[in-house]
Amino acid sequence: SRRYDTKTNAFSSDGRLMQVENALEGINQAGSSIGILTDEGITFACERDVSSSLLELSKHSEEIFCLDRHVHCVVSGLAADANLLIEVSRVHSQRFRYSYRENIPIQELVRHVCDIKQRYTQVGGQRPFGAAFLFGGWDKTFKFQLYSSDPSGNFAGWKAIAIGKNHVAANSFLKENYQEGMTMTQGLDLAVKALCKTIDTTNPSPDKLEIMYMTKNEAGELVAKTLNEKEVLELLQRNNFQVKQKE
Amino acid sequence: MSIFDYNGGGIVAMKGKNCIAIGADRRLGQQMKTVSTNFKKIFRMQDNILLGLGGLATDIETFSAEMEYKLNLYNLRENRKLKPTAFVSLVSSTLYEHRWGPYFVSPIVVGLQDGTPVISTYDSIGCTTDTENFAVAGTAGELLYGLCETYYREDIPAEELVEIIGQILLAGCDRDALAGWGGVVYLLTTDNLHIRELKTKQT
């Protein structure tokens, strides 16, 4: 069956799509991302893939992307592949808004991206996208939602999920420690603990982590906030991590 | 009868001292029949940019939606806000995109760029005019011009500008059968956006 993975869209003799599985393998080597759904909202925590002092810090995040005012996503995998799909999602969301003057339902947006991913597993002889996403947002039908999608084009809704490096360990940690009815603070604590499980070091440094959350403020408006370095530091310290201070 | 006169309307915008005001009537008609008295003709595109539209009502709605579409994508891709002067150009290029099947609108863009007021008007296919003082649009446009010329002076303070625009709008639209039925004035200063609704007869 090794001979069958050269054609991306062909089944191997044991009924598997080798290219899709290879793509999934690639993602399991990439920087991890955690998503947690609580009653108060959604939190994302990710590990920065590349953290070099030579890197010009872009003004915005490397891993966390706003797709529209009510939905964000985080990426694990090939950044270039992800960027393309993010652009596709943004345009799709705006087109929906143009037609219906409403926020796009989260599931519709996720489905649209996943349909494109699936196409590359069946049609054309091109490789699949090497990117997995966690989508999080709010809509009036299902309130706060958390979805993951992978290169096969499959997606699922979650209460808590980890993708990327060491996701098996992180997911079993989440399974043991997730509770219904958590507050946002508890969600952030859980996310950062799960993320630190996936990172090789026991002394996490704030510049390697990106953490954000989406919640509703007192006025009932949806707000999205990315924690700055100081806030990440506080979060780590609150969870009793020995933090490696950067110079 | 012109397609621009089918729904009716009156929009007026004026520069002030580090502030800008734009006012519009609220009528939506089908020729002589009034169909609505709270039709929106001024759209808040960004904290410091307002778009007022005269002309065919369906195009007012669709064109403002298309501008919002483009502006949102700009914000998402560039991760920053649009400058008023950039928005002025965006409106012009969008109008020209439909050169051979245009939007029947008369847009007025109003903004504050680093505290400096910006007003631009266009024809329906994107010819931009950056005005120094005031701009008008709609069926009541010519009527509003006269009042603008009378009441305009340089550096009008914000509180006075709101009053002036309100008076100009009411008086100008009074003379036009197709414009009126209430009014709304948006005052944009560096601190905030103040919206005032004007009461007219029969509102």
JSON list of N, CA and C in Angstrom, two decimals, chain A residues 17-28 76-78 81 85 113-122 126-133 148-155 163:
[
{"chain": "A", "resi": 17, "resn": "LEU", "atom": "N", "xyz": [-6.72, 7.38, 2.87]},
{"chain": "A", "resi": 17, "resn": "LEU", "atom": "CA", "xyz": [-6.17, 8.44, 2.01]},
{"chain": "A", "resi": 17, "resn": "LEU", "atom": "C", "xyz": [-4.84, 8.84, 2.63]},
{"chain": "A", "resi": 18, "resn": "MET", "atom": "N", "xyz": [-3.77, 8.37, 2.03]},
{"chain": "A", "resi": 18, "resn": "MET", "atom": "CA", "xyz": [-2.45, 8.56, 2.66]},
{"chain": "A", "resi": 18, "resn": "MET", "atom": "C", "xyz": [-2.05, 10.02, 2.74]},
{"chain": "A", "resi": 19, "resn": "GLN", "atom": "N", "xyz": [-2.37, 10.79, 1.72]},
{"chain": "A", "resi": 19, "resn": "GLN", "atom": "CA", "xyz": [-1.99, 12.20, 1.74]},
{"chain": "A", "resi": 19, "resn": "GLN", "atom": "C", "xyz": [-2.66, 12.95, 2.89]},
{"chain": "A", "resi": 20, "resn": "VAL", "atom": "N", "xyz": [-3.93, 12.62, 3.12]},
{"chain": "A", "resi": 20, "resn": "VAL", "atom": "CA", "xyz": [-4.64, 13.26, 4.22]},
{"chain": "A", "resi": 20, "resn": "VAL", "atom": "C", "xyz": [-3.97, 12.89, 5.54]},
{"chain": "A", "resi": 21, "resn": "GLU", "atom": "N", "xyz": [-3.64, 11.62, 5.67]},
{"chain": "A", "resi": 21, "resn": "GLU", "atom": "CA", "xyz": [-3.01, 11.18, 6.91]},
{"chain": "A", "resi": 21, "resn": "GLU", "atom": "C", "xyz": [-1.64, 11.82, 7.09]},
{"chain": "A", "resi": 22, "resn": "ASN", "atom": "N", "xyz": [-0.92, 11.97, 5.97]},
{"chain": "A", "resi": 22, "resn": "ASN", "atom": "CA", "xyz": [0.38, 12.66, 6.05]},
{"chain": "A", "resi": 22, "resn": "ASN", "atom": "C", "xyz": [0.22, 14.10, 6.49]},
{"chain": "A", "resi": 23, "resn": "ALA", "atom": "N", "xyz": [-0.83, 14.71, 5.98]},
{"chain": "A", "resi": 23, "resn": "ALA", "atom": "CA", "xyz": [-1.10, 16.10, 6.38]},
{"chain": "A", "resi": 23, "resn": "ALA", "atom": "C", "xyz": [-1.37, 16.18, 7.88]},
{"chain": "A", "resi": 24, "resn": "LEU", "atom": "N", "xyz": [-2.15, 15.23, 8.37]},
{"chain": "A", "resi": 24, "resn": "LEU", "atom": "CA", "xyz": [-2.46, 15.19, 9.80]},
{"chain": "A", "resi": 24, "resn": "LEU", "atom": "C", "xyz": [-1.19, 15.00, 10.62]},
{"chain": "A", "resi": 25, "resn": "GLU", "atom": "N", "xyz": [-0.29, 14.17, 10.09]},
{"chain": "A", "resi": 25, "resn": "GLU", "atom": "CA", "xyz": [1.00, 13.96, 10.76]},
{"chain": "A", "resi": 25, "resn": "GLU", "atom": "C", "xyz": [1.76, 15.26, 10.88]},
{"chain": "A", "resi": 26, "resn": "GLY", "atom": "N", "xyz": [1.74, 16.02, 9.79]},
{"chain": "A", "resi": 26, "resn": "GLY", "atom": "CA", "xyz": [2.43, 17.31, 9.77]},
{"chain": "A", "resi": 26, "resn": "GLY", "atom": "C", "xyz": [1.91, 18.23, 10.86]},
{"chain": "A", "resi": 27, "resn": "ILE", "atom": "N", "xyz": [0.59, 18.20, 11.03]},
{"chain": "A", "resi": 27, "resn": "ILE", "atom": "CA", "xyz": [-0.01, 19.07, 12.03]},
{"chain": "A", "resi": 27, "resn": "ILE", "atom": "C", "xyz": [0.37, 18.63, 13.43]},
{"chain": "A", "resi": 28, "resn": "ASN", "atom": "N", "xyz": [0.51, 17.34, 13.61]},
{"chain": "A", "resi": 28, "resn": "ASN", "atom": "CA", "xyz": [0.90, 16.86, 14.93]},
{"chain": "A", "resi": 28, "resn": "ASN", "atom": "C", "xyz": [2.33, 17.24, 15.30]},
{"chain": "A", "resi": 76, "resn": "SER", "atom": "N", "xyz": [-3.12, 25.55, 13.57]},
{"chain": "A", "resi": 76, "resn": "SER", "atom": "CA", "xyz": [-1.96, 24.68, 13.79]},
{"chain": "A", "resi": 76, "resn": "SER", "atom": "C", "xyz": [-1.60, 24.13, 12.43]},
{"chain": "A", "resi": 77, "resn": "GLY", "atom": "N", "xyz": [-0.31, 24.23, 12.06]},
{"chain": "A", "resi": 77, "resn": "GLY", "atom": "CA", "xyz": [0.10, 23.64, 10.79]},
{"chain": "A", "resi": 77, "resn": "GLY", "atom": "C", "xyz": [0.81, 24.64, 9.90]},
{"chain": "A", "resi": 78, "resn": "LEU", "atom": "N", "xyz": [0.70, 24.41, 8.61]},
{"chain": "A", "resi": 78, "resn": "LEU", "atom": "CA", "xyz": [1.39, 25.26, 7.63]},
{"chain": "A", "resi": 78, "resn": "LEU", "atom": "C", "xyz": [0.74, 26.63, 7.58]},
{"chain": "A", "resi": 81, "resn": "ASP", "atom": "N", "xyz": [-0.76, 27.76, 4.11]},
{"chain": "A", "resi": 81, "resn": "ASP", "atom": "CA", "xyz": [-2.04, 27.11, 3.78]},
{"chain": "A", "resi": 81, "resn": "ASP", "atom": "C", "xyz": [-3.17, 27.73, 4.60]},
{"chain": "A", "resi": 85, "resn": "LEU", "atom": "N", "xyz": [-6.85, 29.96, 3.59]},
{"chain": "A", "resi": 85, "resn": "LEU", "atom": "CA", "xyz": [-8.20, 29.59, 4.03]},
{"chain": "A", "resi": 85, "resn": "LEU", "atom": "C", "xyz": [-8.82, 30.67, 4.90]},
{"chain": "A", "resi": 113, "resn": "VAL", "atom": "N", "xyz": [-15.33, 26.38, 4.88]},
{"chain": "A", "resi": 113, "resn": "VAL", "atom": "CA", "xyz": [-13.89, 26.10, 4.85]},
{"chain": "A", "resi": 113, "resn": "VAL", "atom": "C", "xyz": [-13.64, 24.62, 4.68]},
{"chain": "A", "resi": 114, "resn": "CYS", "atom": "N", "xyz": [-14.42, 23.82, 5.40]},
{"chain": "A", "resi": 114, "resn": "CYS", "atom": "CA", "xyz": [-14.22, 22.37, 5.36]},
{"chain": "A", "resi": 114, "resn": "CYS", "atom": "C", "xyz": [-14.57, 21.78, 4.01]},
{"chain": "A", "resi": 115, "resn": "ASP", "atom": "N", "xyz": [-15.58, 22.36, 3.35]},
{"chain": "A", "resi": 115, "resn": "ASP", "atom": "CA", "xyz": [-15.94, 21.88, 2.01]},
{"chain": "A", "resi": 115, "resn": "ASP", "atom": "C", "xyz": [-14.77, 22.08, 1.05]},
{"chain": "A", "resi": 116, "resn": "ILE", "atom": "N", "xyz": [-14.08, 23.20, 1.21]},
{"chain": "A", "resi": 116, "resn": "ILE", "atom": "CA", "xyz": [-12.91, 23.46, 0.35]},
{"chain": "A", "resi": 116, "resn": "ILE", "atom": "C", "xyz": [-11.81, 22.46, 0.67]},
{"chain": "A", "resi": 117, "resn": "LYS", "atom": "N", "xyz": [-11.57, 22.22, 1.94]},
{"chain": "A", "resi": 117, "resn": "LYS", "atom": "CA", "xyz": [-10.52, 21.27, 2.33]},
{"chain": "A", "resi": 117, "resn": "LYS", "atom": "C", "xyz": [-10.82, 19.89, 1.77]},
{"chain": "A", "resi": 118, "resn": "GLN", "atom": "N", "xyz": [-12.10, 19.49, 1.83]},
{"chain": "A", "resi": 118, "resn": "GLN", "atom": "CA", "xyz": [-12.49, 18.15, 1.37]},
{"chain": "A", "resi": 118, "resn": "GLN", "atom": "C", "xyz": [-12.25, 17.99, -0.13]},
{"chain": "A", "resi": 119, "resn": "ARG", "atom": "N", "xyz": [-12.53, 19.09, -0.83]},
{"chain": "A", "resi": 119, "resn": "ARG", "atom": "CA", "xyz": [-12.37, 19.06, -2.30]},
{"chain": "A", "resi": 119, "resn": "ARG", "atom": "C", "xyz": [-10.96, 18.64, -2.69]},
{"chain": "A", "resi": 120, "resn": "TYR", "atom": "N", "xyz": [-9.97, 19.12, -1.92]},
{"chain": "A", "resi": 120, "resn": "TYR", "atom": "CA", "xyz": [-8.58, 18.81, -2.23]},
{"chain": "A", "resi": 120, "resn": "TYR", "atom": "C", "xyz": [-8.18, 17.41, -1.80]},
{"chain": "A", "resi": 121, "resn": "THR", "atom": "N", "xyz": [-9.13, 16.68, -1.21]},
{"chain": "A", "resi": 121, "resn": "THR", "atom": "CA", "xyz": [-8.83, 15.27, -0.90]},
{"chain": "A", "resi": 121, "resn": "THR", "atom": "C", "xyz": [-9.45, 14.35, -1.94]},
{"chain": "A", "resi": 122, "resn": "GLN", "atom": "N", "xyz": [-10.26, 14.95, -2.84]},
{"chain": "A", "resi": 122, "resn": "GLN", "atom": "CA", "xyz": [-10.98, 14.10, -3.77]},
{"chain": "A", "resi": 122, "resn": "GLN", "atom": "C", "xyz": [-10.76, 14.47, -5.23]},
{"chain": "A", "resi": 126, "resn": "GLN", "atom": "N", "xyz": [-4.22, 17.63, -6.40]},
{"chain": "A", "resi": 126, "resn": "GLN", "atom": "CA", "xyz": [-3.41, 18.56, -5.61]},
{"chain": "A", "resi": 126, "resn": "GLN", "atom": "C", "xyz": [-3.40, 18.11, -4.16]},
{"chain": "A", "resi": 127, "resn": "ARG", "atom": "N", "xyz": [-2.36, 18.51, -3.45]},
{"chain": "A", "resi": 127, "resn": "ARG", "atom": "CA", "xyz": [-2.27, 18.04, -2.07]},
{"chain": "A", "resi": 127, "resn": "ARG", "atom": "C", "xyz": [-3.30, 18.74, -1.20]},
{"chain": "A", "resi": 128, "resn": "PRO", "atom": "N", "xyz": [-3.65, 18.08, -0.08]},
{"chain": "A", "resi": 128, "resn": "PRO", "atom": "CA", "xyz": [-4.59, 18.74, 0.84]},
{"chain": "A", "resi": 128, "resn": "PRO", "atom": "C", "xyz": [-3.93, 19.93, 1.55]},
{"chain": "A", "resi": 129, "resn": "PHE", "atom": "N", "xyz": [-4.76, 20.73, 2.23]},
{"chain": "A", "resi": 129, "resn": "PHE", "atom": "CA", "xyz": [-4.23, 21.83, 3.03]},
{"chain": "A", "resi": 129, "resn": "PHE", "atom": "C", "xyz": [-3.60, 21.28, 4.29]},
{"chain": "A", "resi": 130, "resn": "GLY", "atom": "N", "xyz": [-2.40, 21.77, 4.61]},
{"chain": "A", "resi": 130, "resn": "GLY", "atom": "CA", "xyz": [-1.72, 21.27, 5.80]},
{"chain": "A", "resi": 130, "resn": "GLY", "atom": "C", "xyz": [-2.01, 22.11, 7.01]},
{"chain": "A", "resi": 131, "resn": "ALA", "atom": "N", "xyz": [-3.29, 22.42, 7.23]},
{"chain": "A", "resi": 131, "resn": "ALA", "atom": "CA", "xyz": [-3.64, 23.29, 8.36]},
{"chain": "A", "resi": 131, "resn": "ALA", "atom": "C", "xyz": [-4.89, 22.79, 9.05]},
{"chain": "A", "resi": 132, "resn": "ALA", "atom": "N", "xyz": [-4.85, 22.86, 10.36]},
{"chain": "A", "resi": 132, "resn": "ALA", "atom": "CA", "xyz": [-6.03, 22.55, 11.16]},
{"chain": "A", "resi": 132, "resn": "ALA", "atom": "C", "xyz": [-6.42, 23.80, 11.92]},
{"chain": "A", "resi": 133, "resn": "PHE", "atom": "N", "xyz": [-7.71, 24.00, 12.09]},
{"chain": "A", "resi": 133, "resn": "PHE", "atom": "CA", "xyz": [-8.20, 25.20, 12.75]},
{"chain": "A", "resi": 133, "resn": "PHE", "atom": "C", "xyz": [-9.02, 24.86, 13.97]},
{"chain": "A", "resi": 148, "resn": "SER", "atom": "N", "xyz": [-13.49, 22.32, 15.65]},
{"chain": "A", "resi": 148, "resn": "SER", "atom": "CA", "xyz": [-12.16, 22.07, 15.09]},
{"chain": "A", "resi": 148, "resn": "SER", "atom": "C", "xyz": [-12.35, 21.54, 13.68]},
{"chain": "A", "resi": 149, "resn": "SER", "atom": "N", "xyz": [-11.35, 21.79, 12.82]},
{"chain": "A", "resi": 149, "resn": "SER", "atom": "CA", "xyz": [-11.40, 21.19, 11.48]},
{"chain": "A", "resi": 149, "resn": "SER", "atom": "C", "xyz": [-10.01, 20.69, 11.16]},
{"chain": "A", "resi": 150, "resn": "ASP", "atom": "N", "xyz": [-9.93, 19.65, 10.32]},
{"chain": "A", "resi": 150, "resn": "ASP", "atom": "CA", "xyz": [-8.62, 19.11, 9.98]},
{"chain": "A", "resi": 150, "resn": "ASP", "atom": "C", "xyz": [-8.48, 18.99, 8.46]},
{"chain": "A", "resi": 151, "resn": "PRO", "atom": "N", "xyz": [-7.31, 18.57, 7.97]},
{"chain": "A", "resi": 151, "resn": "PRO", "atom": "CA", "xyz": [-7.08, 18.55, 6.52]},
{"chain": "A", "resi": 151, "resn": "PRO", "atom": "C", "xyz": [-8.05, 17.67, 5.73]},
{"chain": "A", "resi": 152, "resn": "SER", "atom": "N", "xyz": [-8.70, 16.73, 6.39]},
{"chain": "A", "resi": 152, "resn": "SER", "atom": "CA", "xyz": [-9.64, 15.88, 5.65]},
{"chain": "A", "resi": 152, "resn": "SER", "atom": "C", "xyz": [-10.91, 16.63, 5.30]},
{"chain": "A", "resi": 153, "resn": "GLY", "atom": "N", "xyz": [-11.12, 17.76, 5.99]},
{"chain": "A", "resi": 153, "resn": "GLY", "atom": "CA", "xyz": [-12.36, 18.49, 5.77]},
{"chain": "A", "resi": 153, "resn": "GLY", "atom": "C", "xyz": [-13.43, 18.12, 6.77]},
{"chain": "A", "resi": 154, "resn": "ASN", "atom": "N", "xyz": [-13.08, 17.29, 7.73]},
{"chain": "A", "resi": 154, "resn": "ASN", "atom": "CA", "xyz": [-14.02, 16.93, 8.78]},
{"chain": "A", "resi": 154, "resn": "ASN", "atom": "C", "xyz": [-14.01, 18.01, 9.85]},
{"chain": "A", "resi": 155, "resn": "PHE", "atom": "N", "xyz": [-15.16, 18.27, 10.45]},
{"chain": "A", "resi": 155, "resn": "PHE", "atom": "CA", "xyz": [-15.18, 19.21, 11.58]},
{"chain": "A", "resi": 155, "resn": "PHE", "atom": "C", "xyz": [-16.09, 18.66, 12.67]},
{"chain": "A", "resi": 163, "resn": "ILE", "atom": "N", "xyz": [-5.18, 20.63, 19.56]},
{"chain": "A", "resi": 163, "resn": "ILE", "atom": "CA", "xyz": [-4.63, 20.14, 18.29]},
{"chain": "A", "resi": 163, "resn": "ILE", "atom": "C", "xyz": [-3.16, 20.48, 18.24]}
]
